[in-house]
């Protein structure tokens, strides 16, 4: 009987985690926060949920709450590289204005549209990168604008800053 209850609880946790991930993939960060918080209420030592919650808060520019979530993840697992990397990024951001460019523009790239097909796509390295305070605000999935001028390709973020 007790084993079945444990199995049922684990299924509930996994189902909610899948829902939170799906919401994040749709850029529905407020909804993802609510689902992740419900997981934490029932499973207060779920490391992955604290990492997801921190990511959702950071996507909305709620950096203090993101830091708190990532610190809780580190308290559960002191060597957690995801939490540590995100805390480092948030420390570089500080309370910088515009730390959530995706929220300000409402634009995010949809992951499933990225393909790499020979002859139709290319991968290149960027030269003359922007200052670290510009780059730290850019995250995977943020929409950028490509501009060609004088045979050079420039990448601009949502605020119009060169990346």
GROMACS .gro file of N, CA and C in nm:
model
  489
    1UNK      N    1   0.083  -0.119   0.000
    1UNK     CA    2   0.000   0.000   0.000
    1UNK      C    3   0.087   0.125   0.000
    2UNK      N    4   0.186   0.129   0.088
    2UNK     CA    5   0.275   0.243   0.097
    2UNK      C    6   0.359   0.258  -0.030
    3UNK      N    7   0.398   0.145  -0.090
    3UNK     CA    8   0.474   0.148  -0.214
    3UNK      C    9   0.391   0.210  -0.326
    4UNK      N   10   0.265   0.176  -0.333
    4UNK     CA   11   0.177   0.232  -0.437
    4UNK      C   12   0.162   0.383  -0.419
    5UNK      N   13   0.153   0.427  -0.296
    5UNK     CA   14   0.141   0.571  -0.268
    5UNK      C   15   0.267   0.644  -0.315
    6UNK      N   16   0.383   0.584  -0.291
    6UNK     CA   17   0.510   0.643  -0.335
    6UNK      C   18   0.515   0.650  -0.487
    7UNK      N   19   0.472   0.545  -0.553
    7UNK     CA   20   0.469   0.542  -0.700
    7UNK      C   21   0.374   0.649  -0.753
    8UNK      N   22   0.257   0.663  -0.691
    8UNK     CA   23   0.160   0.764  -0.733
    8UNK      C   24   0.216   0.905  -0.716
    9UNK      N   25   0.282   0.930  -0.603
    9UNK     CA   26   0.340   1.063  -0.579
    9UNK      C   27   0.448   1.095  -0.682
   10UNK      N   28   0.529   0.997  -0.715
   10UNK     CA   29   0.635   1.018  -0.814
   10UNK      C   30   0.575   1.047  -0.952
   11UNK      N   31   0.466   0.980  -0.985
   11UNK     CA   32   0.400   1.006  -1.113
   11UNK      C   33   0.345   1.149  -1.116
   12UNK      N   34   0.285   1.191  -1.007
   12UNK     CA   35   0.234   1.328  -0.997
   12UNK      C   36   0.347   1.428  -1.015
   13UNK      N   37   0.460   1.404  -0.949
   13UNK     CA   38   0.575   1.495  -0.959
   13UNK      C   39   0.625   1.501  -1.104
   14UNK      N   40   0.638   1.386  -1.167
   14UNK     CA   41   0.688   1.382  -1.305
   14UNK      C   42   0.590   1.450  -1.401
   15UNK      N   43   0.461   1.428  -1.381
   15UNK     CA   44   0.361   1.491  -1.468
   15UNK      C   45   0.366   1.644  -1.455
   16UNK      N   46   0.378   1.693  -1.333
   16UNK     CA   47   0.386   1.838  -1.314
   16UNK      C   48   0.516   1.894  -1.372
   17UNK      N   49   0.624   1.820  -1.358
   17UNK     CA   50   0.751   1.864  -1.416
   17UNK      C   51   0.739   1.875  -1.568
   18UNK      N   52   0.677   1.776  -1.631
   18UNK     CA   53   0.657   1.780  -1.776
   18UNK      C   54   0.573   1.901  -1.815
   19UNK      N   55   0.468   1.928  -1.736
   19UNK     CA   56   0.383   2.043  -1.765
   19UNK      C   57   0.461   2.173  -1.753
   20UNK      N   58   0.543   2.185  -1.649
   20UNK     CA   59   0.623   2.307  -1.630
   20UNK      C   60   0.721   2.326  -1.745
   21UNK      N   61   0.782   2.218  -1.791
   21UNK     CA   62   0.875   2.226  -1.903
   21UNK      C   63   0.802   2.266  -2.030
   22UNK      N   64   0.684   2.208  -2.053
   22UNK     CA   65   0.606   2.243  -2.172
   22UNK      C   66   0.567   2.391  -2.170
   23UNK      N   67   0.527   2.441  -2.055
   23UNK     CA   68   0.492   2.583  -2.044
   23UNK      C   69   0.613   2.672  -2.071
   24UNK      N   70   0.728   2.633  -2.021
   24UNK     CA   71   0.850   2.710  -2.046
   24UNK      C   72   0.885   2.710  -2.194
   25UNK      N   73   0.869   2.597  -2.259
   25UNK     CA   74   0.897   2.589  -2.403
   25UNK      C   75   0.804   2.679  -2.484
   26UNK      N   76   0.686   2.709  -2.429
   26UNK     CA   77   0.591   2.799  -2.494
   26UNK      C   78   0.608   2.943  -2.445
   27UNK      N   79   0.713   2.967  -2.365
   27UNK     CA   80   0.740   3.100  -2.309
   27UNK      C   81   0.628   3.150  -2.219
   28UNK      N   82   0.557   3.060  -2.157
   28UNK     CA   83   0.451   3.095  -2.063
   28UNK      C   84   0.510   3.090  -1.923
   29UNK      N   85   0.597   3.188  -1.895
   29UNK     CA   86   0.679   3.186  -1.775
   29UNK      C   87   0.598   3.198  -1.646
   30UNK      N   88   0.496   3.283  -1.643
   30UNK     CA   89   0.414   3.296  -1.521
   30UNK      C   90   0.346   3.164  -1.488
   31UNK      N   91   0.293   3.097  -1.591
   31UNK     CA   92   0.228   2.968  -1.569
   31UNK      C   93   0.330   2.864  -1.524
   32UNK      N   94   0.450   2.868  -1.583
   32UNK     CA   95   0.556   2.775  -1.543
   32UNK      C   96   0.595   2.797  -1.397
   33UNK      N   97   0.600   2.923  -1.356
   33UNK     CA   98   0.631   2.954  -1.216
   33UNK      C   99   0.527   2.891  -1.124
   34UNK      N  100   0.399   2.908  -1.158
   34UNK     CA  101   0.292   2.854  -1.074
   34UNK      C  102   0.302   2.702  -1.062
   35UNK      N  103   0.327   2.634  -1.173
   35UNK     CA  104   0.338   2.488  -1.169
   35UNK      C  105   0.460   2.445  -1.088
   36UNK      N  106   0.573   2.511  -1.111
   36UNK     CA  107   0.694   2.476  -1.036
   36UNK      C  108   0.675   2.500  -0.886
   37UNK      N  109   0.607   2.608  -0.851
   37UNK     CA  110   0.582   2.635  -0.709
   37UNK      C  111   0.491   2.528  -0.648
   38UNK      N  112   0.397   2.477  -0.727
   38UNK     CA  113   0.311   2.370  -0.674
   38UNK      C  114   0.391   2.241  -0.653
   39UNK      N  115   0.490   2.217  -0.739
   39UNK     CA  116   0.576   2.100  -0.720
   39UNK      C  117   0.656   2.116  -0.591
   40UNK      N  118   0.713   2.234  -0.571
   40UNK     CA  119   0.795   2.259  -0.452
   40UNK      C  120   0.712   2.247  -0.324
   41UNK      N  121   0.586   2.288  -0.332
   41UNK     CA  122   0.499   2.277  -0.214
   41UNK      C  123   0.487   2.131  -0.169
   42UNK      N  124   0.474   2.041  -0.267
   42UNK     CA  125   0.458   1.899  -0.235
   42UNK      C  126   0.590   1.822  -0.229
   43UNK      N  127   0.693   1.875  -0.296
   43UNK     CA  128   0.823   1.809  -0.302
   43UNK      C  129   0.932   1.914  -0.275
   44UNK      N  130   0.947   1.957  -0.150
   44UNK     CA  131   1.033   2.071  -0.118
   44UNK      C  132   1.183   2.048  -0.138
   45UNK      N  133   1.223   1.927  -0.172
   45UNK     CA  134   1.365   1.902  -0.194
   45UNK      C  135   1.392   1.860  -0.338
   46UNK      N  136   1.309   1.907  -0.431
   46UNK     CA  137   1.325   1.871  -0.572
   46UNK      C  138   1.421   1.971  -0.640
   47UNK      N  139   1.543   1.929  -0.655
   47UNK     CA  140   1.649   2.013  -0.711
   47UNK      C  141   1.613   2.067  -0.849
   48UNK      N  142   1.568   1.981  -0.939
   48UNK     CA  143   1.537   2.023  -1.076
   48UNK      C  144   1.430   2.131  -1.079
   49UNK      N  145   1.334   2.121  -0.989
   49UNK     CA  146   1.227   2.220  -0.986
   49UNK      C  147   1.280   2.357  -0.944
   50UNK      N  148   1.371   2.362  -0.849
   50UNK     CA  149   1.430   2.491  -0.812
   50UNK      C  150   1.507   2.551  -0.929
   51UNK      N  151   1.576   2.468  -1.007
   51UNK     CA  152   1.646   2.520  -1.125
   51UNK      C  153   1.547   2.573  -1.228
   52UNK      N  154   1.438   2.500  -1.252
   52UNK     CA  155   1.336   2.547  -1.348
   52UNK      C  156   1.272   2.676  -1.299
   53UNK      N  157   1.245   2.683  -1.169
   53UNK     CA  158   1.183   2.803  -1.112
   53UNK      C  159   1.276   2.923  -1.127
   54UNK      N  160   1.404   2.904  -1.100
   54UNK     CA  161   1.501   3.012  -1.117
   54UNK      C  162   1.506   3.061  -1.261
   55UNK      N  163   1.503   2.968  -1.355
   55UNK     CA  164   1.505   3.005  -1.497
   55UNK      C  165   1.381   3.087  -1.532
   56UNK      N  166   1.265   3.043  -1.486
   56UNK     CA  167   1.141   3.115  -1.516
   56UNK      C  168   1.144   3.256  -1.458
   57UNK      N  169   1.187   3.269  -1.334
   57UNK     CA  170   1.197   3.402  -1.274
   57UNK      C  171   1.295   3.490  -1.352
   58UNK      N  172   1.408   3.434  -1.392
   58UNK     CA  173   1.507   3.515  -1.464
   58UNK      C  174   1.456   3.557  -1.600
   59UNK      N  175   1.376   3.474  -1.665
   59UNK     CA  176   1.319   3.511  -1.795
   59UNK      C  177   1.224   3.630  -1.783
   60UNK      N  178   1.164   3.646  -1.667
   60UNK     CA  179   1.073   3.759  -1.645
   60UNK      C  180   1.144   3.879  -1.583
   61UNK      N  181   1.276   3.867  -1.565
   61UNK     CA  182   1.351   3.978  -1.506
   61UNK      C  183   1.333   3.989  -1.356
   62UNK      N  184   1.280   3.886  -1.295
   62UNK     CA  185   1.260   3.883  -1.149
   62UNK      C  186   1.384   3.821  -1.087
   63UNK      N  187   1.494   3.895  -1.097
   63UNK     CA  188   1.626   3.841  -1.064
   63UNK      C  189   1.643   3.803  -0.918
   64UNK      N  190   1.587   3.881  -0.826
   64UNK     CA  191   1.601   3.847  -0.684
   64UNK      C  192   1.536   3.712  -0.654
   65UNK      N  193   1.419   3.689  -0.713
   65UNK     CA  194   1.351   3.561  -0.692
   65UNK      C  195   1.426   3.447  -0.761
   66UNK      N  196   1.486   3.477  -0.877
   66UNK     CA  197   1.566   3.377  -0.947
   66UNK      C  198   1.686   3.337  -0.863
   67UNK      N  199   1.754   3.436  -0.806
   67UNK     CA  200   1.870   3.409  -0.720
   67UNK      C  201   1.828   3.321  -0.603
   68UNK      N  202   1.715   3.353  -0.542
   68UNK     CA  203   1.667   3.274  -0.428
   68UNK      C  204   1.643   3.128  -0.468
   69UNK      N  205   1.581   3.107  -0.583
   69UNK     CA  206   1.554   2.970  -0.629
   69UNK      C  207   1.685   2.895  -0.657
   70UNK      N  208   1.779   2.961  -0.725
   70UNK     CA  209   1.906   2.894  -0.755
   70UNK      C  210   1.987   2.868  -0.629
   71UNK      N  211   1.978   2.958  -0.531
   71UNK     CA  212   2.048   2.935  -0.404
   71UNK      C  213   1.989   2.815  -0.330
   72UNK      N  214   1.858   2.797  -0.340
   72UNK     CA  215   1.795   2.680  -0.277
   72UNK      C  216   1.840   2.552  -0.348
   73UNK      N  217   1.856   2.560  -0.481
   73UNK     CA  218   1.909   2.445  -0.555
   73UNK      C  219   2.050   2.411  -0.507
   74UNK      N  220   2.132   2.514  -0.488
   74UNK     CA  221   2.269   2.491  -0.440
   74UNK      C  222   2.271   2.438  -0.298
   75UNK      N  223   2.176   2.479  -0.217
   75UNK     CA  224   2.169   2.427  -0.080
   75UNK      C  225   2.140   2.277  -0.082
   76UNK      N  226   2.059   2.234  -0.179
   76UNK     CA  227   2.027   2.091  -0.192
   76UNK      C  228   2.143   2.014  -0.253
   77UNK      N  229   2.215   2.079  -0.345
   77UNK     CA  230   2.327   2.014  -0.415
   77UNK      C  231   2.436   2.118  -0.438
   78UNK      N  232   2.530   2.130  -0.347
   78UNK     CA  233   2.632   2.236  -0.353
   78UNK      C  234   2.716   2.240  -0.480
   79UNK      N  235   2.723   2.130  -0.553
   79UNK     CA  236   2.804   2.128  -0.675
   79UNK      C  237   2.718   2.134  -0.801
   80UNK      N  238   2.593   2.176  -0.788
   80UNK     CA  239   2.503   2.182  -0.902
   80UNK      C  240   2.549   2.288  -1.001
   81UNK      N  241   2.594   2.244  -1.118
   81UNK     CA  242   2.651   2.337  -1.216
   81UNK      C  243   2.546   2.428  -1.278
   82UNK      N  244   2.424   2.382  -1.292
   82UNK     CA  245   2.319   2.466  -1.351
   82UNK      C  246   2.291   2.586  -1.261
   83UNK      N  247   2.271   2.560  -1.134
   83UNK     CA  248   2.243   2.669  -1.040
   83UNK      C  249   2.362   2.763  -1.030
   84UNK      N  250   2.482   2.708  -1.022
   84UNK     CA  251   2.602   2.792  -1.009
   84UNK      C  252   2.621   2.881  -1.132
   85UNK      N  253   2.603   2.824  -1.251
   85UNK     CA  254   2.618   2.901  -1.375
   85UNK      C  255   2.516   3.014  -1.380
   86UNK      N  256   2.393   2.985  -1.343
   86UNK     CA  257   2.290   3.088  -1.346
   86UNK      C  258   2.312   3.195  -1.240
   87UNK      N  259   2.358   3.156  -1.123
   87UNK     CA  260   2.390   3.256  -1.020
   87UNK      C  261   2.504   3.346  -1.066
   88UNK      N  262   2.603   3.289  -1.132
   88UNK     CA  263   2.713   3.371  -1.185
   88UNK      C  264   2.661   3.471  -1.289
   89UNK      N  265   2.573   3.423  -1.377
   89UNK     CA  266   2.516   3.511  -1.480
   89UNK      C  267   2.433   3.622  -1.416
   90UNK      N  268   2.353   3.587  -1.318
   90UNK     CA  269   2.271   3.688  -1.251
   90UNK      C  270   2.357   3.787  -1.173
   91UNK      N  271   2.467   3.742  -1.118
   91UNK     CA  272   2.558   3.833  -1.047
   91UNK      C  273   2.618   3.934  -1.144
   92UNK      N  274   2.652   3.889  -1.265
   92UNK     CA  275   2.705   3.981  -1.367
   92UNK      C  276   2.598   4.080  -1.412
   93UNK      N  277   2.474   4.033  -1.416
   93UNK     CA  278   2.363   4.121  -1.456
   93UNK      C  279   2.336   4.227  -1.350
   94UNK      N  280   2.344   4.187  -1.224
   94UNK     CA  281   2.308   4.278  -1.116
   94UNK      C  282   2.163   4.318  -1.131
   95UNK      N  283   2.134   4.441  -1.103
   95UNK     CA  284   1.998   4.492  -1.118
   95UNK      C  285   1.988   4.575  -1.245
   96UNK      N  286   2.064   4.534  -1.347
   96UNK     CA  287   2.068   4.610  -1.472
   96UNK      C  288   1.929   4.626  -1.532
   97UNK      N  289   1.904   4.744  -1.581
   97UNK     CA  290   1.778   4.773  -1.650
   97UNK      C  291   1.774   4.688  -1.777
   98UNK      N  292   1.658   4.636  -1.810
   98UNK     CA  293   1.643   4.559  -1.933
   98UNK      C  294   1.704   4.421  -1.925
   99UNK      N  295   1.706   4.361  -1.808
   99UNK     CA  296   1.769   4.231  -1.794
   99UNK      C  297   1.682   4.118  -1.848
  100UNK      N  298   1.562   4.151  -1.893
  100UNK     CA  299   1.475   4.049  -1.953
  100UNK      C  300   1.426   4.098  -2.088
  101UNK      N  301   1.515   4.104  -2.188
  101UNK     CA  302   1.475   4.157  -2.318
  101UNK      C  303   1.363   4.078  -2.383
  102UNK      N  304   1.353   3.949  -2.357
  102UNK     CA  305   1.246   3.872  -2.419
  102UNK      C  306   1.110   3.917  -2.369
  103UNK      N  307   1.102   3.953  -2.242
  103UNK     CA  308   0.975   3.999  -2.187
  103UNK      C  309   0.938   4.134  -2.245
  104UNK      N  310   1.035   4.222  -2.257
  104UNK     CA  311   1.008   4.356  -2.306
  104UNK      C  312   0.955   4.354  -2.449
  105UNK      N  313   1.005   4.265  -2.531
  105UNK     CA  314   0.963   4.261  -2.671
  105UNK      C  315   0.852   4.159  -2.694
  106UNK      N  316   0.837   4.066  -2.602
  106UNK     CA  317   0.739   3.960  -2.620
  106UNK      C  318   0.781   3.860  -2.726
  107UNK      N  319   0.903   3.869  -2.775
  107UNK     CA  320   0.948   3.784  -2.884
  107UNK      C  321   1.048   3.681  -2.835
  108UNK      N  322   1.023   3.558  -2.873
  108UNK     CA  323   1.117   3.449  -2.845
  108UNK      C  324   1.118   3.359  -2.968
  109UNK      N  325   1.231   3.302  -2.994
  109UNK     CA  326   1.241   3.206  -3.102
  109UNK      C  327   1.180   3.074  -3.056
  110UNK      N  328   1.122   3.002  -3.148
  110UNK     CA  329   1.063   2.872  -3.117
  110UNK      C  330   1.169   2.766  -3.147
  111UNK      N  331   1.212   2.687  -3.047
  111UNK     CA  332   1.322   2.593  -3.066
  111UNK      C  333   1.306   2.498  -3.183
  112UNK      N  334   1.184   2.454  -3.213
  112UNK     CA  335   1.167   2.354  -3.318
  112UNK      C  336   1.190   2.408  -3.458
  113UNK      N  337   1.204   2.540  -3.475
  113UNK     CA  338   1.226   2.595  -3.608
  113UNK      C  339   1.373   2.595  -3.648
  114UNK      N  340   1.462   2.562  -3.556
  114UNK     CA  341   1.604   2.562  -3.587
  114UNK      C  342   1.644   2.430  -3.650
  115UNK      N  343   1.698   2.439  -3.770
  115UNK     CA  344   1.749   2.321  -3.838
  115UNK      C  345   1.886   2.354  -3.892
  116UNK      N  346   1.964   2.253  -3.914
  116UNK     CA  347   2.091   2.273  -3.981
  116UNK      C  348   2.092   2.175  -4.096
  117UNK      N  349   2.080   2.226  -4.217
  117UNK     CA  350   2.074   2.143  -4.336
  117UNK      C  351   2.177   2.194  -4.434
  118UNK      N  352   2.260   2.106  -4.483
  118UNK     CA  353   2.367   2.143  -4.575
  118UNK      C  354   2.312   2.221  -4.693
  119UNK      N  355   2.373   2.336  -4.721
  119UNK     CA  356   2.332   2.419  -4.833
  119UNK      C  357   2.221   2.517  -4.799
  120UNK      N  358   2.157   2.501  -4.684
  120UNK     CA  359   2.046   2.589  -4.648
  120UNK      C  360   2.070   2.666  -4.520
  121UNK      N  361   2.170   2.627  -4.445
  121UNK     CA  362   2.197   2.697  -4.319
  121UNK      C  363   2.347   2.704  -4.298
  122UNK      N  364   2.385   2.792  -4.210
  122UNK     CA  365   2.527   2.807  -4.182
  122UNK      C  366   2.550   2.839  -4.036
  123UNK      N  367   2.667   2.804  -3.990
  123UNK     CA  368   2.709   2.835  -3.854
  123UNK      C  369   2.837   2.915  -3.865
  124UNK      N  370   2.843   3.026  -3.794
  124UNK     CA  371   2.963   3.109  -3.801
  124UNK      C  372   2.998   3.164  -3.665
  125UNK      N  373   3.124   3.200  -3.651
  125UNK     CA  374   3.171   3.261  -3.527
  125UNK      C  375   3.153   3.411  -3.537
  126UNK      N  376   3.124   3.473  -3.424
  126UNK     CA  377   3.111   3.618  -3.420
  126UNK      C  378   3.244   3.681  -3.383
  127UNK      N  379   3.276   3.791  -3.448
  127UNK     CA  380   3.396   3.868  -3.419
  127UNK      C  381   3.354   4.000  -3.358
  128UNK      N  382   3.444   4.064  -3.287
  128UNK     CA  383   3.416   4.196  -3.227
  128UNK      C  384   3.289   4.193  -3.143
  129UNK      N  385   3.285   4.102  -3.048
  129UNK     CA  386   3.167   4.088  -2.963
  129UNK      C  387   3.143   4.213  -2.880
  130UNK      N  388   3.019   4.230  -2.843
  130UNK     CA  389   2.978   4.343  -2.759
  130UNK      C  390   3.037   4.329  -2.619
  131UNK      N  391   3.021   4.434  -2.542
  131UNK     CA  392   3.068   4.435  -2.403
  131UNK      C  393   2.993   4.328  -2.323
  132UNK      N  394   3.058   4.274  -2.220
  132UNK     CA  395   2.994   4.169  -2.139
  132UNK      C  396   2.856   4.208  -2.084
  133UNK      N  397   2.835   4.336  -2.049
  133UNK     CA  398   2.706   4.377  -1.995
  133UNK      C  399   2.594   4.368  -2.099
  134UNK      N  400   2.628   4.368  -2.228
  134UNK     CA  401   2.529   4.347  -2.334
  134UNK      C  402   2.508   4.197  -2.353
  135UNK      N  403   2.616   4.121  -2.359
  135UNK     CA  404   2.607   3.978  -2.384
  135UNK      C  405   2.537   3.902  -2.272
  136UNK      N  406   2.556   3.944  -2.148
  136UNK     CA  407   2.498   3.871  -2.036
  136UNK      C  408   2.345   3.877  -2.039
  137UNK      N  409   2.289   3.974  -2.109
  137UNK     CA  410   2.143   3.987  -2.119
  137UNK      C  411   2.085   3.898  -2.228
  138UNK      N  412   2.170   3.836  -2.308
  138UNK     CA  413   2.126   3.754  -2.420
  138UNK      C  414   2.127   3.608  -2.379
  139UNK      N  415   2.017   3.539  -2.406
  139UNK     CA  416   2.006   3.398  -2.369
  139UNK      C  417   1.957   3.319  -2.490
  140UNK      N  418   1.980   3.188  -2.490
  140UNK     CA  419   1.930   3.106  -2.601
  140UNK      C  420   1.781   3.127  -2.621
  141UNK      N  421   1.742   3.144  -2.745
  141UNK     CA  422   1.602   3.165  -2.777
  141UNK      C  423   1.562   3.310  -2.792
  142UNK      N  424   1.644   3.403  -2.744
  142UNK     CA  425   1.612   3.544  -2.763
  142UNK      C  426   1.624   3.578  -2.910
  143UNK      N  427   1.530   3.654  -2.958
  143UNK     CA  428   1.528   3.693  -3.099
  143UNK      C  429   1.634   3.799  -3.124
  144UNK      N  430   1.708   3.782  -3.233
  144UNK     CA  431   1.807   3.881  -3.275
  144UNK      C  432   1.777   3.920  -3.419
  145UNK      N  433   1.830   4.034  -3.458
  145UNK     CA  434   1.813   4.083  -3.594
  145UNK      C  435   1.947   4.074  -3.665
  146UNK      N  436   1.948   4.019  -3.786
  146UNK     CA  437   2.069   4.013  -3.866
  146UNK      C  438   2.068   4.127  -3.966
  147UNK      N  439   2.179   4.199  -3.975
  147UNK     CA  440   2.190   4.311  -4.067
  147UNK      C  441   2.318   4.297  -4.149
  148UNK      N  442   2.306   4.319  -4.279
  148UNK     CA  443   2.421   4.312  -4.368
  148UNK      C  444   2.456   4.453  -4.413
  149UNK      N  445   2.582   4.490  -4.395
  149UNK     CA  446   2.629   4.621  -4.438
  149UNK      C  447   2.777   4.609  -4.475
  150UNK      N  448   2.812   4.657  -4.594
  150UNK     CA  449   2.951   4.652  -4.641
  150UNK      C  450   3.010   4.512  -4.632
  151UNK      N  451   2.935   4.414  -4.679
  151UNK     CA  452   2.981   4.275  -4.680
  151UNK      C  453   3.007   4.217  -4.541
  152UNK      N  454   2.947   4.276  -4.439
  152UNK     CA  455   2.961   4.226  -4.302
  152UNK      C  456   2.823   4.199  -4.244
  153UNK      N  457   2.815   4.093  -4.169
  153UNK     CA  458   2.690   4.056  -4.103
  153UNK      C  459   2.697   4.101  -3.958
  154UNK      N  460   2.600   4.179  -3.916
  154UNK     CA  461   2.593   4.225  -3.777
  154UNK      C  462   2.472   4.160  -3.710
  155UNK      N  463   2.485   4.133  -3.582
  155UNK     CA  464   2.377   4.076  -3.504
  155UNK      C  465   2.336   4.179  -3.400
  156UNK      N  466   2.206   4.211  -3.397
  156UNK     CA  467   2.154   4.312  -3.305
  156UNK      C  468   2.052   4.246  -3.211
  157UNK      N  469   2.055   4.284  -3.084
  157UNK     CA  470   1.957   4.231  -2.989
  157UNK      C  471   1.827   4.310  -2.999
  158UNK      N  472   1.729   4.275  -2.916
  158UNK     CA  473   1.597   4.340  -2.922
  158UNK      C  474   1.603   4.489  -2.892
  159UNK      N  475   1.704   4.532  -2.816
  159UNK     CA  476   1.719   4.674  -2.782
  159UNK      C  477   1.794   4.751  -2.890
  160UNK      N  478   1.840   4.679  -2.994
  160UNK     CA  479   1.914   4.744  -3.102
  160UNK      C  480   2.063   4.753  -3.078
  161UNK      N  481   2.112   4.688  -2.972
  161UNK     CA  482   2.255   4.687  -2.943
  161UNK      C  483   2.324   4.579  -3.026
  162UNK      N  484   2.443   4.610  -3.075
  162UNK     CA  485   2.521   4.510  -3.148
  162UNK      C  486   2.566   4.402  -3.051
  163UNK      N  487   2.551   4.280  -3.096
  163UNK     CA  488   2.593   4.166  -3.016
  163UNK      C  489   2.734   4.129  -3.057
   0.00000   0.00000   0.00000
